[in-house]
Coordinates of C-alpha atoms in Angstrom, one line a residue:
Chain A
M1479 CA 17.0 37.3 0.0
E1480 CA 18.9 35.5 -2.8
F1481 CA 22.5 36.2 -3.9
V1482 CA 24.5 34.7 -6.7
K1483 CA 27.3 33.5 -4.5
P1484 CA 26.6 34.3 -0.8
V1485 CA 29.6 34.2 1.5
L1486 CA 27.6 32.9 4.4
E1487 CA 24.3 31.1 4.5
F1488 CA 22.2 30.2 7.5
D1489 CA 19.9 27.3 6.9
K1490 CA 17.2 26.5 9.4
V1491 CA 19.5 27.5 12.3
C1492 CA 18.1 26.8 15.8
V1493 CA 19.9 27.6 19.0
S1494 CA 18.7 26.5 22.4
Y1495 CA 20.1 27.2 25.8
T1496 CA 17.6 24.8 27.5
K1497 CA 15.6 21.9 26.3
Q1498 CA 12.3 23.8 26.6
T1499 CA 13.1 27.1 24.9
M1500 CA 14.8 28.1 21.7
A1501 CA 16.7 31.4 21.5
V1502 CA 16.9 31.2 17.8
K1503 CA 14.2 29.5 15.7
Y1504 CA 14.8 28.2 12.2
V1505 CA 16.6 31.1 10.8
S1506 CA 17.5 30.9 7.1
A1507 CA 19.3 33.8 5.4
A1508 CA 22.1 34.3 2.9
I1509 CA 24.7 37.0 3.4
E1510 CA 26.0 39.0 0.4
R1511 CA 29.7 39.2 -0.1
N1512 CA 31.4 42.5 0.7
S1513 CA 28.3 44.0 2.2
I1514 CA 27.2 45.1 5.7
T1515 CA 24.3 43.2 7.1
A1516 CA 22.7 44.5 10.3
I1517 CA 20.8 42.3 12.7
M1518 CA 18.3 44.3 14.7
G1519 CA 15.7 43.5 17.3
P1520 CA 14.8 44.1 20.9
S1521 CA 16.9 42.7 23.7
G1522 CA 16.7 38.9 24.1
C1523 CA 15.4 38.4 20.5
G1524 CA 18.4 36.1 19.7
K1525 CA 20.4 38.4 17.5
S1526 CA 23.7 37.9 19.4
T1527 CA 23.0 34.2 19.8
L1528 CA 22.6 33.9 16.0
L1529 CA 25.8 35.9 15.4
R1530 CA 27.8 33.7 17.8
A1531 CA 26.6 30.6 16.1
A1532 CA 28.5 31.7 13.0
N1533 CA 31.9 31.3 14.4
L1534 CA 31.1 28.4 16.7
M1535 CA 31.3 30.4 19.9
H1536 CA 28.6 28.2 21.3
N1537 CA 30.9 25.3 21.2
L1538 CA 32.5 26.7 24.4
Y1539 CA 29.3 26.1 26.4
P1540 CA 28.2 22.4 26.4
N1541 CA 24.6 23.3 27.4
I1542 CA 24.0 25.3 24.3
H1543 CA 22.7 23.3 21.3
V1544 CA 22.9 24.5 17.7
N1545 CA 20.9 22.8 14.9
G1546 CA 20.7 23.5 11.2
D1547 CA 23.5 24.4 8.9
I1548 CA 25.7 27.4 8.4
L1549 CA 27.7 27.4 5.2
L1550 CA 30.8 29.4 4.5
N1551 CA 31.4 29.6 0.8
G1552 CA 29.2 26.6 0.5
E1553 CA 31.1 24.6 3.1
N1554 CA 29.3 23.5 6.2
I1555 CA 31.1 25.1 9.2
F1556 CA 29.9 22.4 11.5
Q1557 CA 32.1 19.9 9.6
M1558 CA 35.1 22.2 9.8
H1559 CA 37.6 22.6 12.7
P1560 CA 36.5 25.5 15.0
I1561 CA 40.1 26.9 14.7
D1562 CA 39.8 27.1 11.0
V1563 CA 36.3 28.5 11.1
R1564 CA 37.3 31.2 13.6
R1565 CA 40.3 32.3 11.5
R1566 CA 38.1 32.8 8.5
I1567 CA 35.2 34.3 10.4
G1568 CA 36.5 36.9 12.8
M1569 CA 34.7 38.5 15.7
V1570 CA 34.6 41.8 17.5
F1571 CA 32.8 42.0 20.8
Q1572 CA 30.6 44.5 22.5
R1573 CA 33.1 45.6 25.0
P1574 CA 36.6 46.3 23.7
A1575 CA 38.7 43.4 24.9
P1576 CA 42.4 44.1 24.1
F1577 CA 44.6 41.5 25.8
P1578 CA 45.7 43.4 29.0
T1579 CA 49.2 42.0 29.2
M1580 CA 50.0 42.6 25.6
S1581 CA 51.3 45.8 24.0
I1582 CA 49.4 47.5 21.2
Y1583 CA 51.9 45.9 18.8
E1584 CA 51.5 42.4 20.3
N1585 CA 47.7 42.8 20.4
V1586 CA 47.6 43.3 16.6
L1587 CA 49.7 40.2 16.2
A1588 CA 47.8 38.2 18.8
G1589 CA 46.0 36.2 16.1
F1590 CA 49.3 34.9 14.8
T1591 CA 50.7 34.3 18.2
L1592 CA 47.7 32.3 19.2
N1593 CA 47.8 30.3 16.0
G1594 CA 51.5 29.5 16.5
I1595 CA 52.4 31.3 13.2
N1596 CA 55.9 32.8 13.3
L1597 CA 56.5 36.0 11.3
S1598 CA 59.8 37.7 10.6
K1599 CA 60.3 41.1 12.2
S1600 CA 59.7 42.9 8.9
E1601 CA 56.5 40.9 8.3
K1602 CA 55.3 41.7 11.7
E1603 CA 56.0 45.4 11.3
E1604 CA 54.2 45.4 7.9
V1605 CA 51.1 43.6 9.4
V1606 CA 50.9 46.0 12.4
E1607 CA 51.3 49.1 10.2
N1608 CA 48.8 47.9 7.6
C1609 CA 46.2 46.8 10.1
L1610 CA 46.4 49.9 12.2
K1611 CA 46.2 52.0 9.1
S1612 CA 43.1 50.2 8.0
V1613 CA 41.4 51.1 11.2
S1614 CA 42.7 54.6 11.1
L1615 CA 44.6 54.1 14.3
W1616 CA 48.2 54.2 13.0
N1617 CA 48.8 57.9 13.3
E1618 CA 47.4 58.0 16.8
V1619 CA 49.5 55.1 18.2
K1620 CA 52.6 54.8 16.0
D1621 CA 54.8 56.3 18.7
V1622 CA 53.3 54.3 21.6
L1623 CA 53.2 50.8 20.1
N1624 CA 54.9 49.3 23.1
K1625 CA 52.3 50.6 25.6
K1626 CA 49.6 48.2 26.8
G1627 CA 46.4 48.0 24.7
T1628 CA 44.4 49.0 27.7
F1629 CA 46.3 52.4 27.7
L1630 CA 44.1 53.5 24.8
S1631 CA 40.6 55.1 25.0
G1632 CA 37.5 52.9 24.6
G1633 CA 37.1 53.9 20.9
Q1634 CA 40.7 53.3 20.2
Q1635 CA 40.6 50.0 22.0
Q1636 CA 37.7 48.9 19.9
R1637 CA 39.6 49.9 16.7
L1638 CA 42.6 47.9 18.0
C1639 CA 40.3 44.9 18.4
I1640 CA 39.1 45.3 14.8
A1641 CA 42.7 45.6 13.6
R1642 CA 43.5 42.4 15.6
A1643 CA 40.6 40.6 13.9
L1644 CA 41.6 41.9 10.4
A1645 CA 45.2 40.9 10.8
L1646 CA 44.3 37.3 10.0
K1647 CA 42.4 38.4 6.8
P1648 CA 39.1 36.9 7.6
E1649 CA 36.4 36.6 5.0
V1650 CA 33.6 37.6 7.4
L1651 CA 33.7 39.9 10.4
L1652 CA 31.1 39.4 13.0
M1653 CA 30.4 42.4 15.2
D1654 CA 28.3 42.2 18.4
E1655 CA 27.1 45.7 19.1
P1656 CA 30.7 47.1 18.7
T1657 CA 29.7 50.7 19.4
S1658 CA 27.3 50.2 22.3
A1659 CA 30.0 50.9 24.9
L1660 CA 31.4 53.9 23.1
D1661 CA 30.7 57.6 23.0
P1662 CA 29.0 59.1 19.9
I1663 CA 32.3 60.4 18.4
A1664 CA 34.1 57.1 18.7
S1665 CA 31.0 55.3 17.4
K1666 CA 31.0 57.6 14.3
H1667 CA 34.6 56.7 13.7
I1668 CA 33.8 53.0 13.8
E1669 CA 30.8 53.4 11.5
E1670 CA 33.0 55.3 8.9
L1671 CA 35.6 52.6 9.3
L1672 CA 33.1 49.8 8.6
L1673 CA 32.0 51.5 5.3
Q1674 CA 35.6 51.4 4.2
L1675 CA 36.3 47.9 5.3
K1676 CA 33.4 46.3 3.4
K1677 CA 35.6 46.4 0.3
D1678 CA 37.7 43.6 1.8
V1679 CA 35.5 41.8 4.2
T1680 CA 31.8 40.9 4.7
I1681 CA 30.4 42.4 7.8
L1682 CA 27.6 41.1 9.9
I1683 CA 26.8 43.5 12.7
V1684 CA 24.3 43.2 15.6
T1685 CA 23.0 46.5 16.6
H1686 CA 20.5 48.0 19.0
N1687 CA 20.7 51.3 17.3
M1688 CA 18.3 51.6 14.4
G1689 CA 19.9 54.8 13.2
Q1690 CA 23.2 53.0 12.9
A1691 CA 21.7 50.1 10.9
R1692 CA 20.1 52.6 8.5
R1693 CA 23.3 54.6 8.1
I1694 CA 25.8 51.8 7.4
S1695 CA 24.1 48.6 6.4
D1696 CA 23.2 47.3 2.9
H1697 CA 20.8 44.7 4.2
S1698 CA 18.9 44.4 7.5
M1699 CA 17.4 41.5 9.4
F1700 CA 14.8 42.1 12.0
M1701 CA 14.5 39.4 14.7
Y1702 CA 11.8 39.0 17.3
L1703 CA 11.5 36.3 19.9
G1704 CA 14.1 34.2 18.1
E1705 CA 12.5 34.3 14.7
L1706 CA 13.8 36.1 11.7
V1707 CA 10.8 38.3 11.0
E1708 CA 12.1 40.2 8.0
Y1709 CA 15.3 40.3 5.9
D1710 CA 15.5 42.9 3.2
N1711 CA 17.4 45.7 1.6
T1712 CA 17.9 48.2 4.4
L1713 CA 16.3 51.2 2.7
K1714 CA 13.4 49.2 1.6
M1715 CA 12.9 47.8 5.1
F1716 CA 13.1 51.2 6.8
E1717 CA 10.7 52.8 4.3
N1718 CA 8.3 50.1 3.6
P1719 CA 8.5 47.2 6.1
F1720 CA 6.6 44.1 5.1
D1721 CA 5.7 42.8 8.5
E1722 CA 3.6 44.6 11.2
R1723 CA 6.1 43.7 13.9
T1724 CA 9.0 45.2 12.0
K1725 CA 6.9 48.3 11.4
A1726 CA 6.1 48.5 15.1
Y1727 CA 9.8 48.2 16.1
L1728 CA 11.0 50.7 13.5
T1729 CA 8.5 53.3 14.5
G1730 CA 9.2 52.8 18.2
K1731 CA 5.9 51.3 19.1
M1732 CA 7.7 48.2 20.3
G1733 CA 11.1 47.9 21.8
Chain B
M975 CA 0.6 59.2 68.1
K976 CA 3.3 57.5 70.2
K977 CA 6.3 59.7 71.0
I978 CA 9.5 58.7 69.4
Y979 CA 12.6 59.0 71.5
I980 CA 15.3 59.8 68.9
K981 CA 17.9 60.9 71.5
H982 CA 17.7 57.5 73.2
R983 CA 18.1 55.7 69.9
L984 CA 21.0 57.8 68.8
L985 CA 22.7 57.1 72.1
K986 CA 22.3 53.4 71.7
D987 CA 23.6 53.7 68.2
K988 CA 26.7 55.5 69.4
L989 CA 27.3 53.0 72.2
L990 CA 27.2 50.1 69.8
F991 CA 29.6 51.9 67.4
V992 CA 32.1 52.5 70.3
M993 CA 31.8 48.9 71.3
V994 CA 32.4 47.5 67.8
S995 CA 35.4 49.8 67.3
L996 CA 36.9 48.8 70.7
L997 CA 36.5 45.1 69.9
S998 CA 38.0 45.6 66.5
A999 CA 41.0 47.4 68.0
L1000 CA 41.4 44.5 70.4
T1001 CA 42.0 42.0 67.6
A1002 CA 45.2 43.9 66.8
V1003 CA 46.5 43.4 70.4
P1004 CA 47.6 39.7 70.1
L1005 CA 49.8 40.4 67.0
L1006 CA 51.3 43.6 68.5
A1007 CA 51.9 41.8 71.8
I1008 CA 53.6 38.9 70.1
L1009 CA 55.6 41.1 67.8
G1010 CA 56.7 43.3 70.8
E1011 CA 57.6 40.3 73.0
V1012 CA 59.7 38.6 70.2
L1013 CA 61.3 41.9 69.1
I1014 CA 62.4 42.9 72.6
K1015 CA 63.8 39.4 73.4
G1016 CA 65.2 38.5 70.0
Y1017 CA 66.6 41.8 68.9
D1018 CA 70.0 41.6 70.6
Q1019 CA 70.7 38.2 69.1
F1020 CA 70.6 39.6 65.6
S1021 CA 74.1 39.9 64.1
W1022 CA 75.8 39.0 60.9
A1023 CA 77.0 35.7 62.4
F1024 CA 73.4 34.8 63.4
F1025 CA 72.5 34.5 59.8
T1026 CA 75.7 33.0 58.5
E1027 CA 76.8 30.5 61.1
P1028 CA 75.2 27.3 62.1
T1029 CA 73.8 26.4 65.5
P1030 CA 76.5 26.1 68.2
T1031 CA 77.0 23.0 70.3
A1032 CA 75.4 22.9 73.7
Y1033 CA 78.9 23.1 75.3
K1034 CA 79.9 26.3 73.4
A1035 CA 76.6 27.9 74.3
M1036 CA 76.9 26.9 77.9
K1037 CA 80.4 28.4 78.1
A1038 CA 79.2 31.7 76.6
V1039 CA 76.2 31.9 78.9
A1040 CA 78.5 31.2 81.9
A1041 CA 80.8 34.0 80.8
G1042 CA 77.8 36.3 80.4
E1043 CA 78.4 36.6 76.6
L1044 CA 76.0 36.3 73.7
I1045 CA 75.6 32.7 72.5
P1046 CA 77.9 32.3 69.4
G1047 CA 76.7 30.9 66.1
G1048 CA 73.3 31.3 64.6
I1049 CA 70.5 29.7 62.5
A1050 CA 72.2 29.5 59.0
N1051 CA 71.6 25.7 59.0
G1052 CA 67.9 26.3 59.5
I1053 CA 67.6 29.1 56.9
V1054 CA 69.4 27.0 54.3
G1055 CA 67.2 24.0 55.1
T1056 CA 64.0 26.0 55.0
L1057 CA 65.0 27.5 51.6
I1058 CA 65.9 24.2 50.1
M1059 CA 62.8 22.5 51.2
L1060 CA 60.5 25.4 50.2
G1061 CA 62.3 25.6 46.8
M1062 CA 61.8 21.9 46.1
A1063 CA 58.2 21.9 47.3
S1064 CA 57.4 25.0 45.2
L1065 CA 59.1 23.4 42.2
F1066 CA 56.4 20.7 42.1
A1067 CA 53.5 22.4 43.9
L1068 CA 53.5 25.4 41.5
P1069 CA 53.1 23.7 38.1
I1070 CA 50.8 21.0 39.4
G1071 CA 48.7 23.4 41.5
I1072 CA 48.4 25.9 38.7
M1073 CA 47.4 23.3 36.2
C1074 CA 44.8 21.8 38.6
G1075 CA 43.5 25.3 39.4
I1076 CA 43.0 26.1 35.7
Y1077 CA 41.2 22.8 35.3
L1078 CA 38.9 23.5 38.2
A1079 CA 38.1 27.0 37.0
E1080 CA 37.4 25.9 33.4
N1081 CA 35.4 22.8 34.2
S1082 CA 33.6 23.8 37.4
K1083 CA 30.4 22.1 36.3
K1084 CA 31.9 18.7 35.7
K1085 CA 31.5 16.0 38.3
F1086 CA 35.2 15.1 38.3
A1087 CA 36.1 18.8 39.0
Y1088 CA 33.6 18.9 41.8
I1089 CA 35.3 15.8 43.4
V1090 CA 38.8 17.2 42.9
S1091 CA 37.7 20.5 44.4
Y1092 CA 36.1 18.8 47.4
I1093 CA 39.3 16.8 48.0
T1094 CA 41.3 20.0 47.8
D1095 CA 39.2 21.4 50.6
L1096 CA 39.7 18.3 52.7
L1097 CA 43.4 18.3 52.0
Q1098 CA 43.6 22.0 53.1
G1099 CA 41.9 21.1 56.4
T1100 CA 44.1 18.0 57.1
P1101 CA 46.1 18.6 60.3
S1102 CA 49.8 19.1 59.4
V1103 CA 50.9 16.5 62.0
I1104 CA 49.0 13.8 60.0
I1105 CA 50.6 14.9 56.8
G1106 CA 53.9 14.6 58.6
I1107 CA 53.3 11.1 59.9
V1108 CA 52.0 9.9 56.5
T1109 CA 55.0 11.3 54.7
Y1110 CA 57.2 9.5 57.2
I1111 CA 55.6 6.2 56.1
W1112 CA 55.6 7.1 52.4
V1113 CA 59.1 8.6 52.1
V1114 CA 61.3 8.3 55.2
V1115 CA 60.7 4.5 55.7
P1116 CA 61.4 3.5 52.1
M1117 CA 64.4 5.8 51.9
K1118 CA 65.6 4.4 55.2
G1119 CA 66.3 7.8 56.7
Y1120 CA 65.1 11.4 57.3
S1121 CA 65.8 13.8 54.5
A1122 CA 65.2 17.2 52.9
I1123 CA 63.3 15.3 50.2
A1124 CA 60.8 13.9 52.8
G1125 CA 60.4 17.4 54.3
S1126 CA 59.8 18.8 50.8
V1127 CA 57.1 16.2 50.1
A1128 CA 55.3 17.2 53.4
L1129 CA 55.5 20.9 52.5
F1130 CA 54.4 20.1 48.9
I1131 CA 51.3 18.4 50.1
M1132 CA 50.5 21.4 52.4
M1133 CA 51.2 24.0 49.6
L1134 CA 49.2 22.2 46.9
P1135 CA 45.6 23.0 48.0
L1136 CA 46.6 26.7 48.7
I1137 CA 48.0 27.1 45.2
I1138 CA 45.1 25.3 43.5
R1139 CA 42.6 27.5 45.3
S1140 CA 44.3 30.8 44.6
T1141 CA 44.8 29.8 40.9
E1142 CA 41.2 28.7 40.6
E1143 CA 39.8 31.9 42.2
T1144 CA 42.1 34.1 40.1
M1145 CA 41.1 32.4 36.8
K1146 CA 37.4 32.6 37.7
I1147 CA 37.5 36.3 38.1
L1148 CA 39.1 36.9 34.7
P1149 CA 36.5 38.3 32.4
S1150 CA 35.2 35.5 30.0
S1151 CA 35.6 38.0 27.2
L1152 CA 39.4 37.4 27.3
K1153 CA 39.0 33.7 26.6
E1154 CA 36.4 34.3 24.0
A1155 CA 38.4 37.0 22.3
G1156 CA 41.4 34.6 22.2
L1157 CA 39.4 31.7 20.8
A1158 CA 37.6 34.0 18.3
L1159 CA 41.0 34.7 16.8
G1160 CA 41.4 31.0 16.1
G1161 CA 43.7 30.3 19.0
N1162 CA 43.6 26.8 20.3
Y1163 CA 42.7 26.2 23.9
M1164 CA 46.3 25.7 25.3
R1165 CA 47.6 28.8 23.6
V1166 CA 44.7 30.9 24.8
V1167 CA 45.4 29.7 28.4
T1168 CA 49.2 30.2 28.2
K1169 CA 49.4 33.4 26.2
V1170 CA 46.3 35.2 27.3
Q1171 CA 44.7 33.9 30.5
L1172 CA 47.8 32.9 32.6
P1173 CA 49.7 36.2 31.9
A1174 CA 46.5 38.1 33.0
A1175 CA 46.2 35.9 36.1
F1176 CA 49.9 36.2 37.0
G1177 CA 49.5 38.7 39.7
G1178 CA 46.8 36.7 41.5
I1179 CA 48.7 33.5 41.2
F1180 CA 51.9 35.1 42.4
T1181 CA 50.1 36.6 45.4
G1182 CA 48.6 33.2 46.2
T1183 CA 52.0 31.5 46.0
L1184 CA 53.5 34.0 48.4
L1185 CA 50.7 33.4 50.8
A1186 CA 51.1 29.6 50.5
I1187 CA 54.8 29.9 51.2
S1188 CA 54.2 32.1 54.2
R1189 CA 51.6 29.6 55.4
V1190 CA 53.9 26.6 55.3
I1191 CA 57.2 28.2 56.2
G1192 CA 56.4 28.1 59.9
E1193 CA 55.2 24.4 59.9
T1194 CA 57.1 22.4 62.5
A1195 CA 55.1 19.2 63.1
P1196 CA 55.4 17.7 59.6
L1197 CA 59.2 18.5 59.5
M1198 CA 59.8 16.7 62.8
F1199 CA 58.7 13.4 61.1
T1200 CA 60.5 14.0 57.9
A1201 CA 63.5 16.4 57.9
L1202 CA 64.4 15.8 61.5
G1203 CA 66.9 18.5 61.9
C1204 CA 70.7 18.9 61.6
S1205 CA 73.2 21.1 63.4
I1206 CA 75.4 21.9 60.3
I1207 CA 74.7 23.7 57.1
R1208 CA 73.9 21.0 54.7
W1209 CA 73.1 21.1 51.0
D1210 CA 72.4 17.3 50.4
I1211 CA 68.8 16.6 49.8
D1212 CA 68.9 13.0 50.8
K1213 CA 70.2 13.7 54.4
P1214 CA 68.4 15.1 57.4
I1215 CA 68.2 18.8 57.2
S1216 CA 67.3 21.7 59.5
A1217 CA 64.6 24.3 59.3
V1218 CA 64.0 27.5 61.2
P1219 CA 60.8 26.3 63.0
L1220 CA 62.6 23.0 63.9
L1221 CA 65.5 25.0 65.4
I1222 CA 63.0 27.0 67.6
W1223 CA 61.7 23.7 68.9
E1224 CA 65.3 22.4 69.5
F1225 CA 66.3 25.5 71.2
F1226 CA 63.3 25.3 73.5
N1227 CA 64.3 21.7 74.5
D1228 CA 67.9 22.5 75.2
P1229 CA 68.4 24.7 78.3
N1230 CA 71.8 25.9 77.0
L1231 CA 70.4 27.2 73.8
Q1232 CA 67.2 28.8 75.0
D1233 CA 68.4 32.4 74.4
L1234 CA 68.5 31.6 70.6
I1235 CA 64.7 31.0 70.6
W1236 CA 63.9 34.6 70.3
G1237 CA 66.3 35.5 67.5
A1238 CA 65.0 32.6 65.5
S1239 CA 61.4 33.5 66.2
L1240 CA 61.9 37.1 65.3
F1241 CA 63.5 36.1 62.0
L1242 CA 60.6 33.8 61.2
L1243 CA 58.0 36.3 62.2
V1244 CA 59.5 39.1 60.2
F1245 CA 59.9 36.8 57.1
V1246 CA 56.3 35.7 57.2
L1247 CA 55.0 39.2 57.8
T1248 CA 57.1 40.6 54.9
L1249 CA 55.7 37.9 52.6
N1250 CA 52.2 38.6 53.7
L1251 CA 52.5 42.3 53.3
T1252 CA 54.1 42.0 49.9
A1253 CA 51.4 39.6 48.8
K1254 CA 48.7 42.0 50.1
K1255 CA 50.3 45.0 48.3
L1256 CA 50.7 43.1 45.1
A1257 CA 47.0 41.9 45.3
K1258 CA 45.9 45.5 45.7
K1259 CA 48.0 46.7 42.8
W1260 CA 46.8 43.9 40.6
N1261 CA 43.2 44.4 41.5
S1262 CA 43.2 48.2 40.6

């Protein structure tokens, strides 16, 4: 798909865990600004691997090799410092991971603490309130800000993690199956939240749940065995898939 | 079809169960017997003076024994010495051990880490008497005298592998999601370690430290070559100093002071058991 000024572009991205096999094979795709793009596919198709390449998570594991280019607003992220990339491309993980020793308040500000940025007390309060409001968590936790993040329910913890990622005002938010560990009500909350958030941030979400992709995403990618099989407007892809494999996956003939 | 004798098999099963339970109960006997022996013999030595006064001279002790009285004085010199040496050893063993443990946990696949880990194992298995004699050559000889510093060095060497191992194990069981979440927020490695991983590992490292202290507090052999012993309460770290296990050895060798053995032993035993139980309790709390 072509966009006038894509925020993120994958250009022939390959990721390999071993020399023999590639987990992601020559994926090229441009991501539209202020949209939600879903990456779908069966387990092991490379969707999380592709997502994690976008904020240089693979750098942590020396045995993983990434080739190709990923551009953030036209700038190659492989030539940028990982700290800078990760501040501009935030990430939310599958399992809610609030820092267990930090309070809810400290968790929201963790991005600043970890970057060594000192804020005044009023700035801190403003950031915490705004971020928690943007994930609709403020009313639920405003009286217990000093309790540990792990005190919250799973859905609340995940919203706290989203708030923590949003606090640094990233341009892109990567989400790796953020609702797969949550109950349906908490998942619905997060889905509604993402629709609101796309006004300010571009969201790239990996999901196992086809219904979720259809409900919230503007564009969808279908990956299979490391290849990007199809990338299109979500409605178009669900109603009239171009590739037989996509069709087989969407109709449940292949999982 | 062959007849199956279920009753016979069930009986064998029961017999084995009773045997295993009995043998398990037997393992508690040595500790209980030791505790009982030390408690009965050492209990009447315990008094305020026992913890606040230094060891009496052989003459004073002899006079008291002849008069049928309790030996005056106590083990304060040993307690002070033990605390000073443990404090100094921990001061160095903690930061170095924790940093090394973090390195090993984070780089377990690197060859250098493998070598360091192997050396740590060997160091842990080195007999304490050898650590004592080597510290004597390294510290006592150049300093031209026995000292609390030399004793601390020996204890430091003994504590180090214990702290490295406990830190490494604790860091390894932290979920990798914590580190990834920290780095995904743009944190640099050092900050993620100090602000996220170490606080999360604190309970485990603290427990490991308590166990390391309880392990070395009873060491006698390395202190014989390094701290030597001293009959007064001393705070100078460059002079010979006493320690509770050293006192037990001294009391054993002096017929006039033999009654003090049990009080000192009881103190040491209770101290070590308390540390161990606290560590176990903390580990349990931390794991839940």
